[in-house]
PDB file of C-alpha atoms and ligand atoms in Angstrom:
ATOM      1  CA  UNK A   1      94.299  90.871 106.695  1.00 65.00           C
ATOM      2  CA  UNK A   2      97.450  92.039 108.216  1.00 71.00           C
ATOM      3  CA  UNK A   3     100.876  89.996 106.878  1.00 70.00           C
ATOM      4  CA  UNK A   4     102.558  91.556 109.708  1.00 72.00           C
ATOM      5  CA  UNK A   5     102.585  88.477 112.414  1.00 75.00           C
ATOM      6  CA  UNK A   6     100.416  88.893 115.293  1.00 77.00           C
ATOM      7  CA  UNK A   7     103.071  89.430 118.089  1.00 77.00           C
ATOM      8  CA  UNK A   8     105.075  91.688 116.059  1.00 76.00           C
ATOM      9  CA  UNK A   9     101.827  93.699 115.628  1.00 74.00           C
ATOM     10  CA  UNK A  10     101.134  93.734 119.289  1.00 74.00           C
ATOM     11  CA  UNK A  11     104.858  94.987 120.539  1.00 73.00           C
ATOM     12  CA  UNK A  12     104.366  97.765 117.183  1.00 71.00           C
ATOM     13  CA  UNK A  13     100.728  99.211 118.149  1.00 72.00           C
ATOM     14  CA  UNK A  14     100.807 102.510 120.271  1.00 72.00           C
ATOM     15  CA  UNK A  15     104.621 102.326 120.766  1.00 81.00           C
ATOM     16  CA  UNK A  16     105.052 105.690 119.135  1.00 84.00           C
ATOM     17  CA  UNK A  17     108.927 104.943 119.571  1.00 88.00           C
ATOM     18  CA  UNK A  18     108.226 102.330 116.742  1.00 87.00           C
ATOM     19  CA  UNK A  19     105.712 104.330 114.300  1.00 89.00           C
ATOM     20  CA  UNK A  20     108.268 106.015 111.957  1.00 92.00           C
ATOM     21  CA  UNK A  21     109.691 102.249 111.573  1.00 90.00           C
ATOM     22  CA  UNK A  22     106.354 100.837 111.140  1.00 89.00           C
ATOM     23  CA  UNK A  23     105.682 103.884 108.178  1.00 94.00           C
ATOM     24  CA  UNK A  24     108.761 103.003 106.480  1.00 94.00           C
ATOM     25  CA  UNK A  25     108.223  99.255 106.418  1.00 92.00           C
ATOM     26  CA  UNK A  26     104.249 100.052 105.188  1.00 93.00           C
ATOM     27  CA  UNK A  27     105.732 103.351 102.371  1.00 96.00           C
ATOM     28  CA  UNK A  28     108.388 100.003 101.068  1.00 95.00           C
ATOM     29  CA  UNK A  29     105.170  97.278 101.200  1.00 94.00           C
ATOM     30  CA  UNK A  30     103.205  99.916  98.957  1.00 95.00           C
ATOM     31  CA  UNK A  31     106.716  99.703  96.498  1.00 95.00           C
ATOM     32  CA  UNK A  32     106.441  95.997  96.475  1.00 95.00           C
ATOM     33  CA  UNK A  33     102.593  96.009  95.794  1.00 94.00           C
ATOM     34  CA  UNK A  34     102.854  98.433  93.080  1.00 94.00           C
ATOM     35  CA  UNK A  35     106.062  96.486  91.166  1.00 93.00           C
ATOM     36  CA  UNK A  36     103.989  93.235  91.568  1.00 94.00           C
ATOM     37  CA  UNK A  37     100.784  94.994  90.145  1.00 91.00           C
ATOM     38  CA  UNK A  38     103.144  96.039  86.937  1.00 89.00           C
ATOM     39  CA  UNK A  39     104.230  92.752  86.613  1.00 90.00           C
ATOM     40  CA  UNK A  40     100.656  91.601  86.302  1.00 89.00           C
ATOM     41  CA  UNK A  41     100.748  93.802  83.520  1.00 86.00           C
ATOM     42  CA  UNK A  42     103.512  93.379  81.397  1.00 85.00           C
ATOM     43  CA  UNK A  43     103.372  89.480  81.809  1.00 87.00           C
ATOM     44  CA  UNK A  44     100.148  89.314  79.326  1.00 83.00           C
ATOM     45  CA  UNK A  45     102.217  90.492  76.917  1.00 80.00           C
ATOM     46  CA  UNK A  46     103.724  86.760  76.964  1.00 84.00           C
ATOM     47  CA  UNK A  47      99.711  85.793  75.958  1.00 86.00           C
ATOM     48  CA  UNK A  48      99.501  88.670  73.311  1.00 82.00           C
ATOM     49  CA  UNK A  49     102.904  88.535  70.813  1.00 79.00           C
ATOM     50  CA  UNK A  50     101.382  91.612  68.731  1.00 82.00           C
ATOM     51  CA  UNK A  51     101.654  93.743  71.246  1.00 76.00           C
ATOM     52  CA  UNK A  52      97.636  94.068  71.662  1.00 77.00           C
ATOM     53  CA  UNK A  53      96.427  96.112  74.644  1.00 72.00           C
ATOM     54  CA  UNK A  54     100.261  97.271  75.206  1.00 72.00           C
ATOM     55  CA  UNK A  55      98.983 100.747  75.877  1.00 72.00           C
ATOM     56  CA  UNK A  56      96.534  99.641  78.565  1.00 70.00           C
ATOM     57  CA  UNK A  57     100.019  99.117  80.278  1.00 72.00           C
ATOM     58  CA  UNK A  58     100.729 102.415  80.276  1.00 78.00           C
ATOM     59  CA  UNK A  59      98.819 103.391  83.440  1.00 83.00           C
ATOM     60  CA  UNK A  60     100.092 100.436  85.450  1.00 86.00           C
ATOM     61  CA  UNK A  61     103.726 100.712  84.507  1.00 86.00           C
ATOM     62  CA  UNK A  62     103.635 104.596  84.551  1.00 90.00           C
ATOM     63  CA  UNK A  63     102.415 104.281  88.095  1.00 92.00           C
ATOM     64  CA  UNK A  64     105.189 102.398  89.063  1.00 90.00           C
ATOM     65  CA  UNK A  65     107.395 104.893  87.142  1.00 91.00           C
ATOM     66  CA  UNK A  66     105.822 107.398  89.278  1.00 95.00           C
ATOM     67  CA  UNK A  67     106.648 105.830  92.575  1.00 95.00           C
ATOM     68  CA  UNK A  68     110.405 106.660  91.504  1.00 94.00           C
ATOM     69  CA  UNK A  69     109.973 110.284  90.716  1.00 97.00           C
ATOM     70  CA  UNK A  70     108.287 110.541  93.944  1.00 98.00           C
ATOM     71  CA  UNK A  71     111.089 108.951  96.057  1.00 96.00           C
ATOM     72  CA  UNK A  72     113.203 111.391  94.357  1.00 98.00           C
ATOM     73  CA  UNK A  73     110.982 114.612  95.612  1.00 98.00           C
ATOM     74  CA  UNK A  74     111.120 113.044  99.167  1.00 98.00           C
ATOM     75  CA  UNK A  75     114.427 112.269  99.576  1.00 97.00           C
ATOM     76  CA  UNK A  76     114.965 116.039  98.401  1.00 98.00           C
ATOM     77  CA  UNK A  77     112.291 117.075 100.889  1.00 98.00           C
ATOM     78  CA  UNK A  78     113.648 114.742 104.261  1.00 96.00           C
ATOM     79  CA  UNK A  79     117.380 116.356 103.344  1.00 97.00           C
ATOM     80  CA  UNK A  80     115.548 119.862 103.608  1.00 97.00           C
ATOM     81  CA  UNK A  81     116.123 120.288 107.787  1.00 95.00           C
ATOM     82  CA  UNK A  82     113.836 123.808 107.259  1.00 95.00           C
ATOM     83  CA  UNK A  83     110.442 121.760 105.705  1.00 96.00           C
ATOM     84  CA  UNK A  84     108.358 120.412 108.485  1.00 96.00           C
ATOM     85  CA  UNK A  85     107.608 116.945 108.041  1.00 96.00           C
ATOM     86  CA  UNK A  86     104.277 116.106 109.273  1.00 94.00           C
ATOM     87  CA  UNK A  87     104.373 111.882 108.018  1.00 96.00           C
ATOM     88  CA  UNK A  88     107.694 110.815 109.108  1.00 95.00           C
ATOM     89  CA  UNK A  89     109.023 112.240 105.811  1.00 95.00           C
ATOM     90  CA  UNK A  90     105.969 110.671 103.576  1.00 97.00           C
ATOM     91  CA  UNK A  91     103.178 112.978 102.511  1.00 97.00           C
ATOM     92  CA  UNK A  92      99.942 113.783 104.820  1.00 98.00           C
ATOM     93  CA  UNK A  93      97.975 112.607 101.692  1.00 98.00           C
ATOM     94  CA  UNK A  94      98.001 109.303  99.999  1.00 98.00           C
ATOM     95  CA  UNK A  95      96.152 108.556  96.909  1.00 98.00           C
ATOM     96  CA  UNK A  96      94.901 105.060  96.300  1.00 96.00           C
ATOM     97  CA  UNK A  97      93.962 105.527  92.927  1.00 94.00           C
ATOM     98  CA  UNK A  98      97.645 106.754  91.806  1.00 96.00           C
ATOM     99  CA  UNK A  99      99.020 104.247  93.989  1.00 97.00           C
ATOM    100  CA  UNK A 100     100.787 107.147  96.223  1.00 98.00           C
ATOM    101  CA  UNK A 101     101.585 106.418  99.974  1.00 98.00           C
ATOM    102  CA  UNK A 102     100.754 108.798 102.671  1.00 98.00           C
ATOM    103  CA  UNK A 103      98.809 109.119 105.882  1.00 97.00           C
ATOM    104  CA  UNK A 104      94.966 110.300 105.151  1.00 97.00           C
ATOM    105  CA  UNK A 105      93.710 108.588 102.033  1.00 97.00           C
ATOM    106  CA  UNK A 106      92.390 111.020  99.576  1.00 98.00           C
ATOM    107  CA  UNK A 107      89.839 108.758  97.417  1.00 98.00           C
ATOM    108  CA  UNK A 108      88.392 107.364 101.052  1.00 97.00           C
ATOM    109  CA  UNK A 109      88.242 111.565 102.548  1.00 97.00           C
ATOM    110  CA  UNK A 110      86.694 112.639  98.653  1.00 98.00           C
ATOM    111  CA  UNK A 111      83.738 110.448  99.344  1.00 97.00           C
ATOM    112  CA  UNK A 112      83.196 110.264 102.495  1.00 96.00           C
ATOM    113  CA  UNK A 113      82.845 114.101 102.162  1.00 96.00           C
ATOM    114  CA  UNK A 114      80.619 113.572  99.120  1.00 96.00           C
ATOM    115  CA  UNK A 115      82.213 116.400  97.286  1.00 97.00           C
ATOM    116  CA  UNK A 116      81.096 114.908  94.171  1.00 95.00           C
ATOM    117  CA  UNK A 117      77.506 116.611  95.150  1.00 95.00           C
ATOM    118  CA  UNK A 118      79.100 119.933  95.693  1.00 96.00           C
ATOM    119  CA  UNK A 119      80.977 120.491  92.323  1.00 98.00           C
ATOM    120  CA  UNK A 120      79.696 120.862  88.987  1.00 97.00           C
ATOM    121  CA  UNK A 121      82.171 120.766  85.431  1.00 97.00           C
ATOM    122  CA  UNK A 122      83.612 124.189  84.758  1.00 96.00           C
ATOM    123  CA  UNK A 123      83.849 125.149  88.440  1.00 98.00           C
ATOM    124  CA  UNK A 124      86.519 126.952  90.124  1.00 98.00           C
ATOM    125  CA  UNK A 125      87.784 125.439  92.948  1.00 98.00           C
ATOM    126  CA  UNK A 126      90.030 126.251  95.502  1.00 98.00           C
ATOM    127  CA  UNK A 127      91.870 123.667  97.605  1.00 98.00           C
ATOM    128  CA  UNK A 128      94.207 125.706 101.013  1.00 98.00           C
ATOM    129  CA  UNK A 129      97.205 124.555 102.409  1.00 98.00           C
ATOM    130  CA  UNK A 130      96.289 121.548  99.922  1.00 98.00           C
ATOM    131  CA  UNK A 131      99.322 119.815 100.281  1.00 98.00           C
ATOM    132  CA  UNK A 132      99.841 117.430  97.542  1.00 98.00           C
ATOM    133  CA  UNK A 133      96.900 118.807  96.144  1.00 98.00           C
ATOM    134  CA  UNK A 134      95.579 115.147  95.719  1.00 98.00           C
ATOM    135  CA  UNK A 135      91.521 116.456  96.713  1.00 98.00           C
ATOM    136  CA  UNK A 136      91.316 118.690  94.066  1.00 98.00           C
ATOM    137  CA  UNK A 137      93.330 117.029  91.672  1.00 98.00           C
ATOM    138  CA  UNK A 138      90.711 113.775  92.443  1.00 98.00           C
ATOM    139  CA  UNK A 139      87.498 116.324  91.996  1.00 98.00           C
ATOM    140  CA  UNK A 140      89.320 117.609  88.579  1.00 98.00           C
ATOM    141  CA  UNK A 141      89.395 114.068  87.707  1.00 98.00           C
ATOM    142  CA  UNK A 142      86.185 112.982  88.652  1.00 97.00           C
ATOM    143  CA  UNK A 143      84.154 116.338  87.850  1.00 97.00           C
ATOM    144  CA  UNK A 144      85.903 117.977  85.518  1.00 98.00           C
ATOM    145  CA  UNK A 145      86.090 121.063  87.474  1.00 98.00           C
ATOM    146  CA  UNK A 146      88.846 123.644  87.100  1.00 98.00           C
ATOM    147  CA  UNK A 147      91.648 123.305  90.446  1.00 98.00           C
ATOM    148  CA  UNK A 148      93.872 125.619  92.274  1.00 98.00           C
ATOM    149  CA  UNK A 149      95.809 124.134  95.238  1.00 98.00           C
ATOM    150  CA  UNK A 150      98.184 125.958  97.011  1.00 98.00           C
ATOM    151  CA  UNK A 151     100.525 124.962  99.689  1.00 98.00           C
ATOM    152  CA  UNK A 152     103.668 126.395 101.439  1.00 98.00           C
ATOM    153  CA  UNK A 153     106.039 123.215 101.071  1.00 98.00           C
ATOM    154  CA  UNK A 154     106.931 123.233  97.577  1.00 98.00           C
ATOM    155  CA  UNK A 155     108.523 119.156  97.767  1.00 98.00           C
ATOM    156  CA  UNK A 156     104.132 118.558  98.362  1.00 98.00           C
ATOM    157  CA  UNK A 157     103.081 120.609  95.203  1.00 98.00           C
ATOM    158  CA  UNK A 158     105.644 118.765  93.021  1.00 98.00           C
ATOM    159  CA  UNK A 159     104.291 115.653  94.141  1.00 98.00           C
ATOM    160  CA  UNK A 160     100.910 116.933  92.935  1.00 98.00           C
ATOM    161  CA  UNK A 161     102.078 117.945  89.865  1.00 98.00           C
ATOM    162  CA  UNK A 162     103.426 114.680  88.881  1.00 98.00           C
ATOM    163  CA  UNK A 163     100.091 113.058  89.982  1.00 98.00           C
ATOM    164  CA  UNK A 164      98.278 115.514  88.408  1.00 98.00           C
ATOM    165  CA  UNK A 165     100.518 114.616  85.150  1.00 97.00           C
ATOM    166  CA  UNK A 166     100.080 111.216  85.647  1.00 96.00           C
ATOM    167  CA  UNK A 167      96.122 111.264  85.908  1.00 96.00           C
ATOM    168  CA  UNK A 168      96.563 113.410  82.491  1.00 95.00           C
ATOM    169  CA  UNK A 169      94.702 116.189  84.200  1.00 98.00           C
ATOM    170  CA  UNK A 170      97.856 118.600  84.323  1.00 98.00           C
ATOM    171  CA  UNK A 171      95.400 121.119  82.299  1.00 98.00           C
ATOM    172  CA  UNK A 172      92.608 121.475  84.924  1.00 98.00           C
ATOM    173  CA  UNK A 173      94.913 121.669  88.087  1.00 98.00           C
ATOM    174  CA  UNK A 174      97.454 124.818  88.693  1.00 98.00           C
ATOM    175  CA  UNK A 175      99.374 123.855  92.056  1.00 98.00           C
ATOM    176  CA  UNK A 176     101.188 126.365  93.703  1.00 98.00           C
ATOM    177  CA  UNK A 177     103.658 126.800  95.938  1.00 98.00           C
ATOM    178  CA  UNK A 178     103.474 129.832  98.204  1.00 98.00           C
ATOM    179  CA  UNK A 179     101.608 131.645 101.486  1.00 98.00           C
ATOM    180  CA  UNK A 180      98.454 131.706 102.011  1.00 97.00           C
ATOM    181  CA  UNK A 181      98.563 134.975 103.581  1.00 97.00           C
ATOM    182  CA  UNK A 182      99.858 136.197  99.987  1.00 97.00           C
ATOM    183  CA  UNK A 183      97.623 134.649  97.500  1.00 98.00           C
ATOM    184  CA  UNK A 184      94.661 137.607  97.158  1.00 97.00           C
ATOM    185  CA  UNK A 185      93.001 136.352  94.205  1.00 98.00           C
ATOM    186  CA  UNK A 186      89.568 138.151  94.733  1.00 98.00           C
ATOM    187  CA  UNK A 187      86.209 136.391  94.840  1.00 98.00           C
ATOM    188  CA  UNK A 188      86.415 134.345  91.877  1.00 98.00           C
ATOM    189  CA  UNK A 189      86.038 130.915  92.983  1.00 98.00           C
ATOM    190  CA  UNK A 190      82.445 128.682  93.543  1.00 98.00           C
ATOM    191  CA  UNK A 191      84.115 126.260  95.810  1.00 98.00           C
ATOM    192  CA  UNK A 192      86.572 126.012  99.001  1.00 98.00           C
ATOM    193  CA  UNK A 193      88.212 123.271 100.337  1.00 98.00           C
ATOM    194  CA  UNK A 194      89.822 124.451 103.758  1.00 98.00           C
ATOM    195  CA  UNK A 195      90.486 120.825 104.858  1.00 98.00           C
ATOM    196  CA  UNK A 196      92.497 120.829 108.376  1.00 97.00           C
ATOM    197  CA  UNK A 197      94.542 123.751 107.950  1.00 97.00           C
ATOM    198  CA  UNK A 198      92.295 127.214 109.608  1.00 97.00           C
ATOM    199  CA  UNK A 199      95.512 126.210 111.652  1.00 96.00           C
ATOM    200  CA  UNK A 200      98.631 124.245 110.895  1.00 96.00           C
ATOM    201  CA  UNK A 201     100.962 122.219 112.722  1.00 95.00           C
ATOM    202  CA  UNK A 202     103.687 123.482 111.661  1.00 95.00           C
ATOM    203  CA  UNK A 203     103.415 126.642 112.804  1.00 96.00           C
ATOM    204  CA  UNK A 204     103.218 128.585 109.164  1.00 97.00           C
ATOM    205  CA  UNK A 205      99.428 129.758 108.953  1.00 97.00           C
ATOM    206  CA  UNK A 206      98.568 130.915 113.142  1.00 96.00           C
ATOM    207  CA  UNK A 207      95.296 132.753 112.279  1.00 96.00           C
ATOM    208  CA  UNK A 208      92.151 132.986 114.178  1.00 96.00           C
ATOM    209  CA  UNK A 209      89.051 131.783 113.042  1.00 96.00           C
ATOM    210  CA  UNK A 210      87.692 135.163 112.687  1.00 97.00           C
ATOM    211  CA  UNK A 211      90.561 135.995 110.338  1.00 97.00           C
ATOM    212  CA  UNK A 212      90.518 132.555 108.544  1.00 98.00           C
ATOM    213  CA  UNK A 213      87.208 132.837 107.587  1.00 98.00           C
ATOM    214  CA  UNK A 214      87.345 136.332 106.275  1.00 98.00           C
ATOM    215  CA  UNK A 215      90.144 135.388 104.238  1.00 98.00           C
ATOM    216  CA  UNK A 216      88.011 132.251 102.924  1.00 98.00           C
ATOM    217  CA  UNK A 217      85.303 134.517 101.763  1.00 98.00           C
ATOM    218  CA  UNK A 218      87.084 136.902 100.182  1.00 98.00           C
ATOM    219  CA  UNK A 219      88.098 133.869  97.440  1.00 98.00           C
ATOM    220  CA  UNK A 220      84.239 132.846  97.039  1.00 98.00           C
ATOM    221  CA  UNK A 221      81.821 134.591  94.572  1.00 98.00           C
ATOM    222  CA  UNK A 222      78.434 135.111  96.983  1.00 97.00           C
ATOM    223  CA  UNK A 223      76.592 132.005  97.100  1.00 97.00           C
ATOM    224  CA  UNK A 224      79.413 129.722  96.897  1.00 98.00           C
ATOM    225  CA  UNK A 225      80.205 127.070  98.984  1.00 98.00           C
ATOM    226  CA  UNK A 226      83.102 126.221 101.286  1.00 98.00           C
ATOM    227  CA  UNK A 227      83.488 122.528 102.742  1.00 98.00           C
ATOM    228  CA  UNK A 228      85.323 123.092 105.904  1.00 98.00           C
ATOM    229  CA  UNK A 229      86.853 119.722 107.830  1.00 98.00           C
ATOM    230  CA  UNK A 230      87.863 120.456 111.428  1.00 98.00           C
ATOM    231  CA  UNK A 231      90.934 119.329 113.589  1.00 97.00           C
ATOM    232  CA  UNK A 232      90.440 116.111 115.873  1.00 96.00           C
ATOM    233  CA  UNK A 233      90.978 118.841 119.127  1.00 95.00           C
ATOM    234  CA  UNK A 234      88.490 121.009 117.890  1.00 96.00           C
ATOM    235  CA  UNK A 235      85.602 118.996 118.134  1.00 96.00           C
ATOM    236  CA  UNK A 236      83.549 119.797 121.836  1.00 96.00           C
ATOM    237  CA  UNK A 237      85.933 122.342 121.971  1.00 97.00           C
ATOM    238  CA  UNK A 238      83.637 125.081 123.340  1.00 97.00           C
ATOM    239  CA  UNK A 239      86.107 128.374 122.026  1.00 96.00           C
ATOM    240  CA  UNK A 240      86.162 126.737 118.840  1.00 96.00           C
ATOM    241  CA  UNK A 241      82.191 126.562 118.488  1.00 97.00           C
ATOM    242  CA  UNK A 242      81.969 129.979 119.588  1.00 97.00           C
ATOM    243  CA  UNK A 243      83.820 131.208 116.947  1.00 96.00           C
ATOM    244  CA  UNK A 244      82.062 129.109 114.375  1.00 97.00           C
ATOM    245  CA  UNK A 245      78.946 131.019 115.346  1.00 97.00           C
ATOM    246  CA  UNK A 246      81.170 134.350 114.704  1.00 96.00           C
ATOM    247  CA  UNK A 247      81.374 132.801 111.063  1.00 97.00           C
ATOM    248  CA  UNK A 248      77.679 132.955 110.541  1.00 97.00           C
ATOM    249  CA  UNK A 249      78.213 136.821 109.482  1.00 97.00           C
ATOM    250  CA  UNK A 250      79.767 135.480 106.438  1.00 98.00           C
ATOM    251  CA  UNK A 251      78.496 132.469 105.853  1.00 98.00           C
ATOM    252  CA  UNK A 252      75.046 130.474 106.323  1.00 98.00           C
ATOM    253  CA  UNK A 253      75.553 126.575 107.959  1.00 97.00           C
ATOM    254  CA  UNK A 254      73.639 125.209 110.248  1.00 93.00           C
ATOM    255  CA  UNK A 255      75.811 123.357 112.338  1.00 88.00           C
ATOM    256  CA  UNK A 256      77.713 120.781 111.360  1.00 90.00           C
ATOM    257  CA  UNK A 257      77.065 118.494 108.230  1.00 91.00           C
ATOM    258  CA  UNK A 258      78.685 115.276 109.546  1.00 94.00           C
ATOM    259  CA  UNK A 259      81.344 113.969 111.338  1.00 96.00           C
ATOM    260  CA  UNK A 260      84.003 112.370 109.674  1.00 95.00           C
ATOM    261  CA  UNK A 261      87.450 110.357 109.948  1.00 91.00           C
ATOM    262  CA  UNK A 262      86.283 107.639 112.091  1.00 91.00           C
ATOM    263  CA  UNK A 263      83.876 110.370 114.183  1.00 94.00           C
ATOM    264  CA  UNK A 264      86.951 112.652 115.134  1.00 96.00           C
ATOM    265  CA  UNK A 265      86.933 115.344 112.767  1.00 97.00           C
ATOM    266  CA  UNK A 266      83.583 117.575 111.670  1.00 97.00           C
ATOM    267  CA  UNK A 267      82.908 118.695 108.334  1.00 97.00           C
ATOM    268  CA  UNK A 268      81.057 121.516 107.725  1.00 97.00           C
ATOM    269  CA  UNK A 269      79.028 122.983 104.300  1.00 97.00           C
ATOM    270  CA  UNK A 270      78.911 126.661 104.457  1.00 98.00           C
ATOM    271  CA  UNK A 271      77.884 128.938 101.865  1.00 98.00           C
ATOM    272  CA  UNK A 272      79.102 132.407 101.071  1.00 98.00           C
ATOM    273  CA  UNK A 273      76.073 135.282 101.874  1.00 97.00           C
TER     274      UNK A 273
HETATM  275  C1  SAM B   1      97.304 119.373 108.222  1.00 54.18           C
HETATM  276  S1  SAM B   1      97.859 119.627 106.575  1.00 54.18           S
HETATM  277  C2  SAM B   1      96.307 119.554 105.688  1.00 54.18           C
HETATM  278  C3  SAM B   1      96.503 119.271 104.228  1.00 54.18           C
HETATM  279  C4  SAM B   1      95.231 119.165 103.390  1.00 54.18           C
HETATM  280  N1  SAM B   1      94.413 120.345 103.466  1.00 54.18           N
HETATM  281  C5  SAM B   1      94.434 117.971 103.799  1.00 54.18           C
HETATM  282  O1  SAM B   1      93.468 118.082 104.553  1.00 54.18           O
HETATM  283  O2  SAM B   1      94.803 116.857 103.379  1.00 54.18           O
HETATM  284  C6  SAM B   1      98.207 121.372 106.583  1.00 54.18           C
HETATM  285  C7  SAM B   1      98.836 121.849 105.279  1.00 54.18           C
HETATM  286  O3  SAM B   1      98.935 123.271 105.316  1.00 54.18           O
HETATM  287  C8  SAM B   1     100.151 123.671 104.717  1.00 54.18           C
HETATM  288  N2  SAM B   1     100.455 125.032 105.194  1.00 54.18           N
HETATM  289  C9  SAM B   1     100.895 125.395 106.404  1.00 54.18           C
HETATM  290  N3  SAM B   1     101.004 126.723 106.479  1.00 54.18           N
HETATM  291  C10 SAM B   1     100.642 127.232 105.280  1.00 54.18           C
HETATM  292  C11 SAM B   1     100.558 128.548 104.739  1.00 54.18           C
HETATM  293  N4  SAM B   1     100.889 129.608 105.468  1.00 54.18           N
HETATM  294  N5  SAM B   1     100.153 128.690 103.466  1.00 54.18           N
HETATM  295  C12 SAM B   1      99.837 127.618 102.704  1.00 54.18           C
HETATM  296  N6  SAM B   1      99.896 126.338 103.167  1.00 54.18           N
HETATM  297  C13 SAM B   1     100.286 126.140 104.436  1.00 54.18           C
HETATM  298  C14 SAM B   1     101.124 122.591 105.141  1.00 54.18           C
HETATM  299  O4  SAM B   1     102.260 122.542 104.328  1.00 54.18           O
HETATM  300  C15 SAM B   1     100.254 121.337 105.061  1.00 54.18           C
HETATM  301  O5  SAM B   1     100.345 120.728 103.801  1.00 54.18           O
END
């Protein structure tokens, strides 16, 4: 299902000239869905006079709401010329669930990588370069486990924060917005998330594997686990498997778990010796 018309579609698709037009037009679509789905809503209150079920509203409308404290962040954010802007100005993660735009859908990635299996209530877990934070604000919601994300573009964490606010599970998630190269918490954590950022884009974290990984398992207690998602150009990338085999000082794998994001990407389960 695709209400953009056929030949409009055809002209759009791998015309990278057209693709921050095309992720405006789909960020204002996911606007319009969202107001309709409040609407929904708030018209059974015409059925329901008393005011019954006026608090299952809340959710709904409040995630409409939400869009507009969003939009407020990112117009902040695209007026910042010194943030990189990986989305065309939208965040890398979207979040179905809260109804948040953005390019790599966090509630499709969270199962897909079955991280459900991997963390247990009470856990400490540690999401890098997390962006909006959105993975380990989902695995707080679904798990109850105890989230730190931290990212260097602050406009990202207070998107998280407002999501995390808005999924009332501000208590279980501290985002934070700062260097990785800085944050030396010790080994305190059971689980990692260092999902697509052992390098970044942008230029800000320029490590080698080597030196990532140390870092990673200096924040696990021993036996804990890291879930580590590759780049798209790292996979067959011989350099980058060599170095992966470097890893196996710190960290017992046994190749890679399974490939992910449409068979581009490889994610990896690798526990702390
Ligand atoms: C490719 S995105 C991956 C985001 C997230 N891990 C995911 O997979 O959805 C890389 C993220 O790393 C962040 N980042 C870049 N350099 C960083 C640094 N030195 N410290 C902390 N975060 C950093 C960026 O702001 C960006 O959000």
């Amino acid at each position: 299902m695709n209400i953009i018309p056929d030949f409009i579609a055809r002209r759009l698709v791998g015309n990278r000239a057209h693709w921050p037009k095309v992720v405006r037009l789909s960020a204002w679509l996911n606007r319009v869905g969202l107001y309709f789905l409040a609407q929904a809503r708030i018209s059974l209150r015409l059925i329901y006079p008393d005011g019954r079920y006026t608090s299952d509203h809340d959710f709904i409308v409040s995630q409409y709401a939400l869009q507009d404290k969003i939009r407020a962040v990112l117009a902040r954010y695209r007026a910042d010329g010194s943030a990189y802007k990986y989305f065309f100005g939208q965040p890398y993660q979207g979040m179905g669930m809260a109804g948040i735009f953005g390019d790599r859908l966090t509630d499709y990635r969270f199962d897909d990588y079955e991280l459900r299996r991997f963390i247990r209530s009470g856990d400490r877990v540690l999401d890098i370069g997390c962006n909006c934070g959105f993975i380990g604000i989902l695995a707080s919601y679904r798990t109850a486990c105890q989230t730190t994300g931290i990212d260097i573009n602050p406009y990202m964490i207070e998107i998280g924060q407002l999501a995390a606010e808005h999924l009332r599970v501000a208590d279980l998630v501290e985002l934070r917005a700062g260097r990785l190269q800085d944050y030396d918490p010790g080994p305190v954590f059971d689980v990692v998330f260092s999902f697509a950022t052992h390098w970044t884009d942008d230029n800000n974290y320029r490590v080698s594997i080597d030196d990532h990984m140390a870092r990673m398992a200096s924040y696990l207690k021993p036996g804990g686990m890291m879930i580590f998602e590759t780049h798209c150009n790292d996979v067959g990338n011989p350099e980058f498997y060599a170095a992966m085999e470097g890893a196996k000082r710190l960290f017992a794998f046994d190749g890679f778990h399974k490939m992910t994001d449409s068979d581009t990407r490889e994610l990896y389960l690798m526990q702390r010796r």
